[in-house]
Amino acid sequence: MTRHIDIINKYKAYLQLEKSLSGNSVDAYLTDLDKLLLYVGDENKDYKAIAYEDLQHFVAGLRDLGIHPRSQARIISGIKSFYRYLLLDGYITLDPTELLEAPKIGMKIPEVLTVAEINDMLDTIDLSKAEGQRNRAMLEVLYSCGLRVSELTSLRYSDVYFDEEFIRVEGKGSKQRLVPISQTAIREIRNYLYDRNLVTVKKGFEDTLFLSRRGTALSRIMVFHVIKQQAELAGIKKNVSPHTFRHSFATHLLEGGANLRAIQEMLGHESIVTTEIYTHIDREALRREILEHHPRSKR
């Protein structure tokens, strides 16, 4: 571990002295490198002995999260710089990044909202309307938990563990996972429950959290409509959909320094390059990732 830190410190000095990079640039290089080091650590591999195929898996994970090609390119550039340094200083004899290519910037990736844009969308919701607080709670949960729209519409009241600050989510293939939920989202849900209690609930939907005016579960189309409407009211020109909130959740966590594995666990992802389910991360580790890196936990 000491040697590991020693090499990173020498690389930092190399960036500062030989490459003459600014302090911000050096920090950015080291932050992006840390993402790879966390990944190879989870794979129980030595970063000085990883192969090109390992790096392909790592980059595939970035694509799977919907990380913008520019951000992918920046991360790959930082990784290439590190391995060039290791080669120059004799720590390795072959550069595993030599054939690693950055994504084409023109490739289509879902839009990502800034934290300010998400706040603008929430702030333009008319809380005087019957569905206002429901919509505010709904969008806050989408962003705070990174849910798929189908997971949001099927979320049950009994799935929300208010005191423990977790929600139980049923994802693809009926696979369940526990996802930390921010105190902001919990507060919005509690506020919504006053309005929910005024709705006449249809049989079979008694436990459904987000209800339509008719007392049934919201449809995917209804959620799309709400999001499109709020984006327009907020003056956002991006093509915004429920999935935009999911990608924004992942991007903001990753850019904040969260563990790639933890993000994939929270999103309910499996590897897109193998059928192996990602390593289990315990609930407290997930909570720490959210509290430390998610913008909503810093308000």
mmCIF file of C-alpha atoms in Angstrom:
data_model
loop_
_atom_site.group_PDB
_atom_site.id
_atom_site.type_symbol
_atom_site.label_atom_id
_atom_site.label_comp_id
_atom_site.label_asym_id
_atom_site.label_seq_id
_atom_site.Cartn_x
_atom_site.Cartn_y
_atom_site.Cartn_z
ATOM 1 C CA MET A 1 0.000 0.000 0.000
ATOM 2 C CA THR A 2 2.888 2.359 0.848
ATOM 3 C CA ARG A 3 4.507 1.676 -2.543
ATOM 4 C CA HIS A 4 1.167 2.314 -4.211
ATOM 5 C CA ILE A 5 0.913 5.751 -2.579
ATOM 6 C CA ASP A 6 4.567 6.415 -3.333
ATOM 7 C CA ILE A 7 4.056 5.856 -7.082
ATOM 8 C CA ILE A 8 0.963 8.084 -7.122
ATOM 9 C CA ASN A 9 2.915 10.852 -5.387
ATOM 10 C CA LYS A 10 5.758 10.501 -7.918
ATOM 11 C CA TYR A 11 3.219 10.638 -10.757
ATOM 12 C CA LYS A 12 1.719 13.778 -9.213
ATOM 13 C CA ALA A 13 5.177 15.376 -9.128
ATOM 14 C CA TYR A 14 5.686 14.337 -12.772
ATOM 15 C CA LEU A 15 2.466 16.118 -13.778
ATOM 16 C CA GLN A 16 3.384 19.229 -11.820
ATOM 17 C CA LEU A 17 7.060 19.533 -12.723
ATOM 18 C CA GLU A 18 7.599 17.813 -16.070
ATOM 19 C CA LYS A 19 4.177 18.375 -17.631
ATOM 20 C CA SER A 20 3.754 21.801 -15.962
ATOM 21 C CA LEU A 21 0.038 21.232 -15.377
ATOM 22 C CA SER A 22 -2.041 23.527 -13.181
ATOM 23 C CA GLY A 23 -3.221 22.421 -9.766
ATOM 24 C CA ASN A 24 -6.781 21.909 -11.044
ATOM 25 C CA SER A 25 -5.559 19.804 -13.973
ATOM 26 C CA VAL A 26 -3.404 17.650 -11.693
ATOM 27 C CA ASP A 27 -6.365 17.083 -9.366
ATOM 28 C CA ALA A 28 -8.556 16.124 -12.333
ATOM 29 C CA TYR A 29 -5.967 13.598 -13.580
ATOM 30 C CA LEU A 30 -5.664 12.016 -10.140
ATOM 31 C CA THR A 31 -9.446 11.909 -9.617
ATOM 32 C CA ASP A 32 -9.946 10.101 -12.930
ATOM 33 C CA LEU A 33 -7.071 7.730 -12.176
ATOM 34 C CA ASP A 34 -8.664 6.931 -8.806
ATOM 35 C CA LYS A 35 -11.754 5.610 -10.646
ATOM 36 C CA LEU A 36 -9.594 3.037 -12.411
ATOM 37 C CA LEU A 37 -7.664 2.131 -9.258
ATOM 38 C CA LEU A 38 -10.940 1.490 -7.402
ATOM 39 C CA TYR A 39 -12.133 -0.667 -10.293
ATOM 40 C CA VAL A 40 -8.997 -2.837 -10.496
ATOM 41 C CA GLY A 41 -8.995 -3.075 -6.697
ATOM 42 C CA ASP A 42 -12.519 -4.495 -6.815
ATOM 43 C CA GLU A 43 -11.260 -6.997 -9.421
ATOM 44 C CA ASN A 44 -8.382 -7.978 -7.072
ATOM 45 C CA LYS A 45 -5.835 -7.116 -9.745
ATOM 46 C CA ASP A 46 -2.555 -5.228 -9.739
ATOM 47 C CA TYR A 47 -2.860 -1.988 -11.716
ATOM 48 C CA LYS A 48 0.693 -2.539 -13.016
ATOM 49 C CA ALA A 49 -0.306 -5.932 -14.432
ATOM 50 C CA ILE A 50 -3.730 -5.250 -15.927
ATOM 51 C CA ALA A 51 -4.368 -6.080 -19.560
ATOM 52 C CA TYR A 52 -6.004 -4.206 -22.399
ATOM 53 C CA GLU A 53 -9.113 -6.378 -21.928
ATOM 54 C CA ASP A 54 -9.440 -5.169 -18.310
ATOM 55 C CA LEU A 55 -9.387 -1.582 -19.517
ATOM 56 C CA GLN A 56 -12.038 -2.389 -22.131
ATOM 57 C CA HIS A 57 -14.295 -3.702 -19.343
ATOM 58 C CA PHE A 58 -13.697 -0.540 -17.319
ATOM 59 C CA VAL A 59 -14.577 1.724 -20.273
ATOM 60 C CA ALA A 60 -17.629 -0.418 -21.056
ATOM 61 C CA GLY A 61 -18.803 0.255 -17.500
ATOM 62 C CA LEU A 62 -18.546 4.010 -18.142
ATOM 63 C CA ARG A 63 -20.612 3.645 -21.312
ATOM 64 C CA ASP A 64 -23.139 1.499 -19.460
ATOM 65 C CA LEU A 65 -23.672 4.335 -16.985
ATOM 66 C CA GLY A 66 -24.384 6.762 -19.824
ATOM 67 C CA ILE A 67 -21.328 8.886 -19.058
ATOM 68 C CA HIS A 68 -20.936 11.538 -21.757
ATOM 69 C CA PRO A 69 -18.294 10.715 -24.411
ATOM 70 C CA ARG A 70 -16.345 13.867 -23.486
ATOM 71 C CA SER A 71 -16.102 12.693 -19.881
ATOM 72 C CA GLN A 72 -15.144 9.197 -21.062
ATOM 73 C CA ALA A 73 -12.448 10.694 -23.290
ATOM 74 C CA ARG A 74 -11.062 12.759 -20.411
ATOM 75 C CA ILE A 75 -10.899 9.728 -18.108
ATOM 76 C CA ILE A 76 -9.204 7.614 -20.803
ATOM 77 C CA SER A 77 -6.714 10.418 -21.488
ATOM 78 C CA GLY A 78 -5.791 10.526 -17.806
ATOM 79 C CA ILE A 79 -5.347 6.767 -17.665
ATOM 80 C CA LYS A 80 -3.120 6.816 -20.761
ATOM 81 C CA SER A 81 -0.994 9.539 -19.187
ATOM 82 C CA PHE A 82 -0.490 7.457 -16.037
ATOM 83 C CA TYR A 83 0.593 4.336 -17.912
ATOM 84 C CA ARG A 84 2.938 6.342 -20.130
ATOM 85 C CA TYR A 85 4.554 7.583 -16.916
ATOM 86 C CA LEU A 86 4.829 4.019 -15.548
ATOM 87 C CA LEU A 87 6.488 2.949 -18.816
ATOM 88 C CA LEU A 88 8.916 5.889 -18.831
ATOM 89 C CA ASP A 89 9.984 5.245 -15.241
ATOM 90 C CA GLY A 90 10.396 1.501 -15.766
ATOM 91 C CA TYR A 91 7.526 0.295 -13.575
ATOM 92 C CA ILE A 92 6.039 -1.597 -16.547
ATOM 93 C CA THR A 93 7.500 -2.889 -19.810
ATOM 94 C CA LEU A 94 4.326 -2.786 -21.915
ATOM 95 C CA ASP A 95 1.664 -0.066 -22.029
ATOM 96 C CA PRO A 96 -1.826 -1.691 -21.761
ATOM 97 C CA THR A 97 -3.477 1.568 -22.892
ATOM 98 C CA GLU A 98 -1.652 1.711 -26.233
ATOM 99 C CA LEU A 99 -4.662 0.423 -28.212
ATOM 100 C CA LEU A 100 -7.287 2.012 -25.948
ATOM 101 C CA GLU A 101 -9.370 4.452 -27.966
ATOM 102 C CA ALA A 102 -11.453 7.356 -26.740
ATOM 103 C CA PRO A 103 -15.130 7.346 -27.826
ATOM 104 C CA LYS A 104 -16.232 9.420 -30.767
ATOM 105 C CA ILE A 105 -17.543 12.685 -29.391
ATOM 106 C CA GLY A 106 -20.388 12.635 -31.882
ATOM 107 C CA MET A 107 -21.878 9.372 -30.593
ATOM 108 C CA LYS A 108 -25.394 9.770 -29.220
ATOM 109 C CA ILE A 109 -25.601 9.633 -25.432
ATOM 110 C CA PRO A 110 -28.634 10.642 -23.365
ATOM 111 C CA GLU A 111 -28.589 14.204 -22.077
ATOM 112 C CA VAL A 112 -27.375 14.933 -18.566
ATOM 113 C CA LEU A 113 -28.919 17.691 -16.469
ATOM 114 C CA THR A 114 -26.892 19.903 -14.174
ATOM 115 C CA VAL A 115 -27.872 20.128 -10.506
ATOM 116 C CA ALA A 116 -29.066 23.691 -11.192
ATOM 117 C CA GLU A 117 -31.307 22.491 -14.035
ATOM 118 C CA ILE A 118 -32.837 19.796 -11.836
ATOM 119 C CA ASN A 119 -33.491 22.389 -9.141
ATOM 120 C CA ASP A 120 -35.075 24.689 -11.745
ATOM 121 C CA MET A 121 -37.427 21.904 -12.847
ATOM 122 C CA LEU A 122 -38.457 21.217 -9.268
ATOM 123 C CA ASP A 123 -38.872 24.902 -8.462
ATOM 124 C CA THR A 124 -41.255 25.473 -11.397
ATOM 125 C CA ILE A 125 -43.733 22.861 -10.118
ATOM 126 C CA ASP A 126 -46.986 24.524 -9.064
ATOM 127 C CA LEU A 127 -47.586 23.208 -5.535
ATOM 128 C CA SER A 128 -51.054 24.766 -5.446
ATOM 129 C CA LYS A 129 -52.250 22.086 -7.870
ATOM 130 C CA ALA A 130 -53.470 18.750 -6.536
ATOM 131 C CA GLU A 131 -50.700 16.823 -8.289
ATOM 132 C CA GLY A 132 -47.970 19.395 -7.564
ATOM 133 C CA GLN A 133 -46.404 17.833 -4.473
ATOM 134 C CA ARG A 134 -46.738 14.357 -5.990
ATOM 135 C CA ASN A 135 -44.756 15.497 -9.035
ATOM 136 C CA ARG A 136 -42.124 17.170 -6.883
ATOM 137 C CA ALA A 137 -41.663 14.039 -4.761
ATOM 138 C CA MET A 138 -41.656 11.853 -7.860
ATOM 139 C CA LEU A 139 -38.897 13.811 -9.631
ATOM 140 C CA GLU A 140 -36.857 14.060 -6.455
ATOM 141 C CA VAL A 141 -36.980 10.266 -6.029
ATOM 142 C CA LEU A 142 -36.022 9.767 -9.689
ATOM 143 C CA TYR A 143 -32.944 11.919 -9.248
ATOM 144 C CA SER A 144 -31.978 10.939 -5.697
ATOM 145 C CA CYS A 145 -32.234 7.192 -6.366
ATOM 146 C CA GLY A 146 -31.467 6.881 -10.106
ATOM 147 C CA LEU A 147 -34.564 4.774 -10.811
ATOM 148 C CA ARG A 148 -35.878 3.512 -14.114
ATOM 149 C CA VAL A 149 -39.327 4.932 -14.904
ATOM 150 C CA SER A 150 -40.862 1.455 -14.504
ATOM 151 C CA GLU A 151 -39.266 1.164 -11.061
ATOM 152 C CA LEU A 152 -40.700 4.532 -10.078
ATOM 153 C CA THR A 153 -44.260 3.768 -11.169
ATOM 154 C CA SER A 154 -44.241 0.387 -9.400
ATOM 155 C CA LEU A 155 -42.690 1.723 -6.177
ATOM 156 C CA ARG A 156 -44.823 0.838 -3.142
ATOM 157 C CA TYR A 157 -45.307 2.756 0.085
ATOM 158 C CA SER A 158 -44.140 -0.331 1.980
ATOM 159 C CA ASP A 159 -40.908 -0.230 -0.064
ATOM 160 C CA VAL A 160 -39.881 3.049 1.582
ATOM 161 C CA TYR A 161 -37.910 2.608 4.805
ATOM 162 C CA PHE A 162 -38.106 6.145 6.151
ATOM 163 C CA ASP A 163 -36.037 5.653 9.298
ATOM 164 C CA GLU A 164 -33.337 3.560 7.623
ATOM 165 C CA GLU A 165 -33.269 5.896 4.572
ATOM 166 C CA PHE A 166 -33.493 3.127 1.988
ATOM 167 C CA ILE A 167 -36.017 2.089 -0.631
ATOM 168 C CA ARG A 168 -36.546 -1.423 -1.938
ATOM 169 C CA VAL A 169 -36.618 -1.459 -5.730
ATOM 170 C CA GLU A 170 -37.764 -4.228 -8.040
ATOM 171 C CA GLY A 171 -35.777 -3.956 -11.245
ATOM 172 C CA LYS A 172 -35.450 -5.943 -14.437
ATOM 173 C CA GLY A 173 -36.130 -9.650 -14.114
ATOM 174 C CA SER A 174 -37.906 -9.028 -10.778
ATOM 175 C CA LYS A 175 -34.505 -8.602 -9.103
ATOM 176 C CA GLN A 176 -34.726 -6.578 -5.915
ATOM 177 C CA ARG A 177 -32.126 -4.194 -4.551
ATOM 178 C CA LEU A 178 -31.874 -1.693 -1.710
ATOM 179 C CA VAL A 179 -31.031 1.880 -2.703
ATOM 180 C CA PRO A 180 -30.178 4.723 -0.303
ATOM 181 C CA ILE A 181 -32.612 7.641 -0.488
ATOM 182 C CA SER A 182 -31.712 11.214 0.441
ATOM 183 C CA GLN A 183 -33.343 13.062 3.294
ATOM 184 C CA THR A 184 -34.529 15.616 0.724
ATOM 185 C CA ALA A 185 -36.459 12.923 -1.145
ATOM 186 C CA ILE A 186 -37.859 11.515 2.108
ATOM 187 C CA ARG A 187 -39.096 14.971 3.088
ATOM 188 C CA GLU A 188 -40.799 15.416 -0.297
ATOM 189 C CA ILE A 189 -42.498 11.999 0.030
ATOM 190 C CA ARG A 190 -43.738 12.822 3.528
ATOM 191 C CA ASN A 191 -45.171 16.109 2.234
ATOM 192 C CA TYR A 192 -46.857 14.254 -0.624
ATOM 193 C CA LEU A 193 -48.526 11.746 1.711
ATOM 194 C CA TYR A 194 -50.938 14.459 2.925
ATOM 195 C CA ASP A 195 -52.257 14.837 -0.653
ATOM 196 C CA ARG A 196 -52.150 11.104 -1.313
ATOM 197 C CA ASN A 197 -54.476 10.476 1.607
ATOM 198 C CA LEU A 198 -57.121 12.608 -0.135
ATOM 199 C CA VAL A 199 -57.150 10.349 -3.227
ATOM 200 C CA THR A 200 -59.792 7.609 -3.529
ATOM 201 C CA VAL A 201 -57.581 4.587 -4.141
ATOM 202 C CA LYS A 202 -58.775 1.866 -6.520
ATOM 203 C CA LYS A 203 -58.650 -1.734 -5.384
ATOM 204 C CA GLY A 204 -55.238 -3.291 -5.915
ATOM 205 C CA PHE A 205 -53.367 0.036 -5.694
ATOM 206 C CA GLU A 206 -53.578 0.596 -1.942
ATOM 207 C CA ASP A 207 -49.795 0.219 -1.539
ATOM 208 C CA THR A 208 -48.766 2.077 -4.720
ATOM 209 C CA LEU A 209 -46.788 5.169 -3.690
ATOM 210 C CA PHE A 210 -47.362 7.546 -6.592
ATOM 211 C CA LEU A 211 -51.040 7.618 -7.567
ATOM 212 C CA SER A 212 -52.912 9.172 -10.458
ATOM 213 C CA ARG A 213 -56.030 11.281 -9.894
ATOM 214 C CA ARG A 214 -58.052 8.118 -10.553
ATOM 215 C CA GLY A 215 -56.382 6.305 -7.668
ATOM 216 C CA THR A 216 -54.298 3.989 -9.841
ATOM 217 C CA ALA A 217 -50.579 3.731 -10.555
ATOM 218 C CA LEU A 218 -49.064 6.365 -12.814
ATOM 219 C CA SER A 219 -48.314 5.250 -16.353
ATOM 220 C CA ARG A 220 -44.897 5.687 -17.961
ATOM 221 C CA ILE A 221 -46.472 8.143 -20.410
ATOM 222 C CA MET A 222 -47.781 10.286 -17.549
ATOM 223 C CA VAL A 223 -44.298 10.497 -16.029
ATOM 224 C CA PHE A 224 -42.822 11.425 -19.426
ATOM 225 C CA HIS A 225 -45.452 14.163 -19.780
ATOM 226 C CA VAL A 226 -44.735 15.635 -16.347
ATOM 227 C CA ILE A 227 -40.995 15.749 -17.020
ATOM 228 C CA LYS A 228 -41.389 17.273 -20.495
ATOM 229 C CA GLN A 229 -43.737 19.909 -19.101
ATOM 230 C CA GLN A 230 -41.417 20.868 -16.233
ATOM 231 C CA ALA A 231 -38.374 21.022 -18.521
ATOM 232 C CA GLU A 232 -40.266 23.398 -20.811
ATOM 233 C CA LEU A 233 -41.418 25.579 -17.894
ATOM 234 C CA ALA A 234 -37.829 25.700 -16.595
ATOM 235 C CA GLY A 235 -36.600 26.848 -20.012
ATOM 236 C CA ILE A 236 -34.432 23.770 -20.532
ATOM 237 C CA LYS A 237 -33.776 23.081 -24.219
ATOM 238 C CA LYS A 238 -32.276 19.619 -23.738
ATOM 239 C CA ASN A 239 -34.202 16.493 -24.707
ATOM 240 C CA VAL A 240 -35.258 15.510 -21.192
ATOM 241 C CA SER A 241 -36.876 12.187 -20.246
ATOM 242 C CA PRO A 242 -37.109 10.049 -17.084
ATOM 243 C CA HIS A 243 -33.899 8.318 -18.178
ATOM 244 C CA THR A 244 -32.183 11.726 -18.185
ATOM 245 C CA PHE A 245 -32.622 11.822 -14.400
ATOM 246 C CA ARG A 246 -31.105 8.337 -14.110
ATOM 247 C CA HIS A 247 -28.066 9.307 -16.184
ATOM 248 C CA SER A 248 -27.719 12.576 -14.270
ATOM 249 C CA PHE A 249 -27.730 10.606 -10.993
ATOM 250 C CA ALA A 250 -24.941 8.328 -12.244
ATOM 251 C CA THR A 251 -22.900 11.130 -13.799
ATOM 252 C CA HIS A 252 -23.052 13.399 -10.758
ATOM 253 C CA LEU A 253 -22.017 10.541 -8.466
ATOM 254 C CA LEU A 254 -19.146 9.505 -10.734
ATOM 255 C CA GLU A 255 -17.895 13.057 -11.202
ATOM 256 C CA GLY A 256 -18.127 13.539 -7.436
ATOM 257 C CA GLY A 257 -15.707 10.640 -6.976
ATOM 258 C CA ALA A 258 -18.054 7.774 -6.110
ATOM 259 C CA ASN A 259 -16.956 4.169 -6.606
ATOM 260 C CA LEU A 260 -17.971 2.906 -10.052
ATOM 261 C CA ARG A 261 -19.049 -0.429 -8.578
ATOM 262 C CA ALA A 262 -21.278 1.273 -6.020
ATOM 263 C CA ILE A 263 -23.021 3.281 -8.746
ATOM 264 C CA GLN A 264 -23.631 0.145 -10.803
ATOM 265 C CA GLU A 265 -24.989 -1.607 -7.721
ATOM 266 C CA MET A 266 -27.357 1.273 -7.001
ATOM 267 C CA LEU A 267 -28.573 1.322 -10.601
ATOM 268 C CA GLY A 268 -29.188 -2.427 -10.579
ATOM 269 C CA HIS A 269 -26.791 -2.938 -13.484
ATOM 270 C CA GLU A 270 -25.137 -6.134 -14.585
ATOM 271 C CA SER A 271 -21.978 -6.053 -16.635
ATOM 272 C CA ILE A 272 -22.634 -5.513 -20.337
ATOM 273 C CA VAL A 273 -19.521 -7.512 -21.217
ATOM 274 C CA THR A 274 -20.153 -10.583 -19.044
ATOM 275 C CA THR A 275 -23.174 -12.212 -17.430
ATOM 276 C CA GLU A 276 -21.562 -12.066 -14.011
ATOM 277 C CA ILE A 277 -23.436 -9.946 -11.477
ATOM 278 C CA TYR A 278 -21.303 -7.224 -9.959
ATOM 279 C CA THR A 279 -19.784 -7.800 -6.548
ATOM 280 C CA HIS A 280 -22.242 -7.185 -3.709
ATOM 281 C CA ILE A 281 -21.703 -3.975 -1.793
ATOM 282 C CA ASP A 282 -23.255 -3.801 1.662
ATOM 283 C CA ARG A 283 -25.908 -1.268 2.525
ATOM 284 C CA GLU A 284 -23.698 0.876 4.711
ATOM 285 C CA ALA A 285 -21.109 1.158 1.940
ATOM 286 C CA LEU A 286 -23.854 2.275 -0.445
ATOM 287 C CA ARG A 287 -25.090 4.807 2.080
ATOM 288 C CA ARG A 288 -21.576 6.228 2.472
ATOM 289 C CA GLU A 289 -21.235 6.605 -1.305
ATOM 290 C CA ILE A 290 -24.513 8.542 -1.471
ATOM 291 C CA LEU A 291 -23.803 10.741 1.548
ATOM 292 C CA GLU A 292 -20.317 11.583 0.361
ATOM 293 C CA HIS A 293 -20.861 12.068 -3.351
ATOM 294 C CA HIS A 294 -24.507 12.775 -4.260
ATOM 295 C CA PRO A 295 -25.379 16.516 -4.577
ATOM 296 C CA ARG A 296 -28.686 15.999 -2.758
ATOM 297 C CA SER A 297 -26.882 14.787 0.345
ATOM 298 C CA LYS A 298 -24.846 18.005 0.480
ATOM 299 C CA ARG A 299 -27.743 20.461 0.596
#
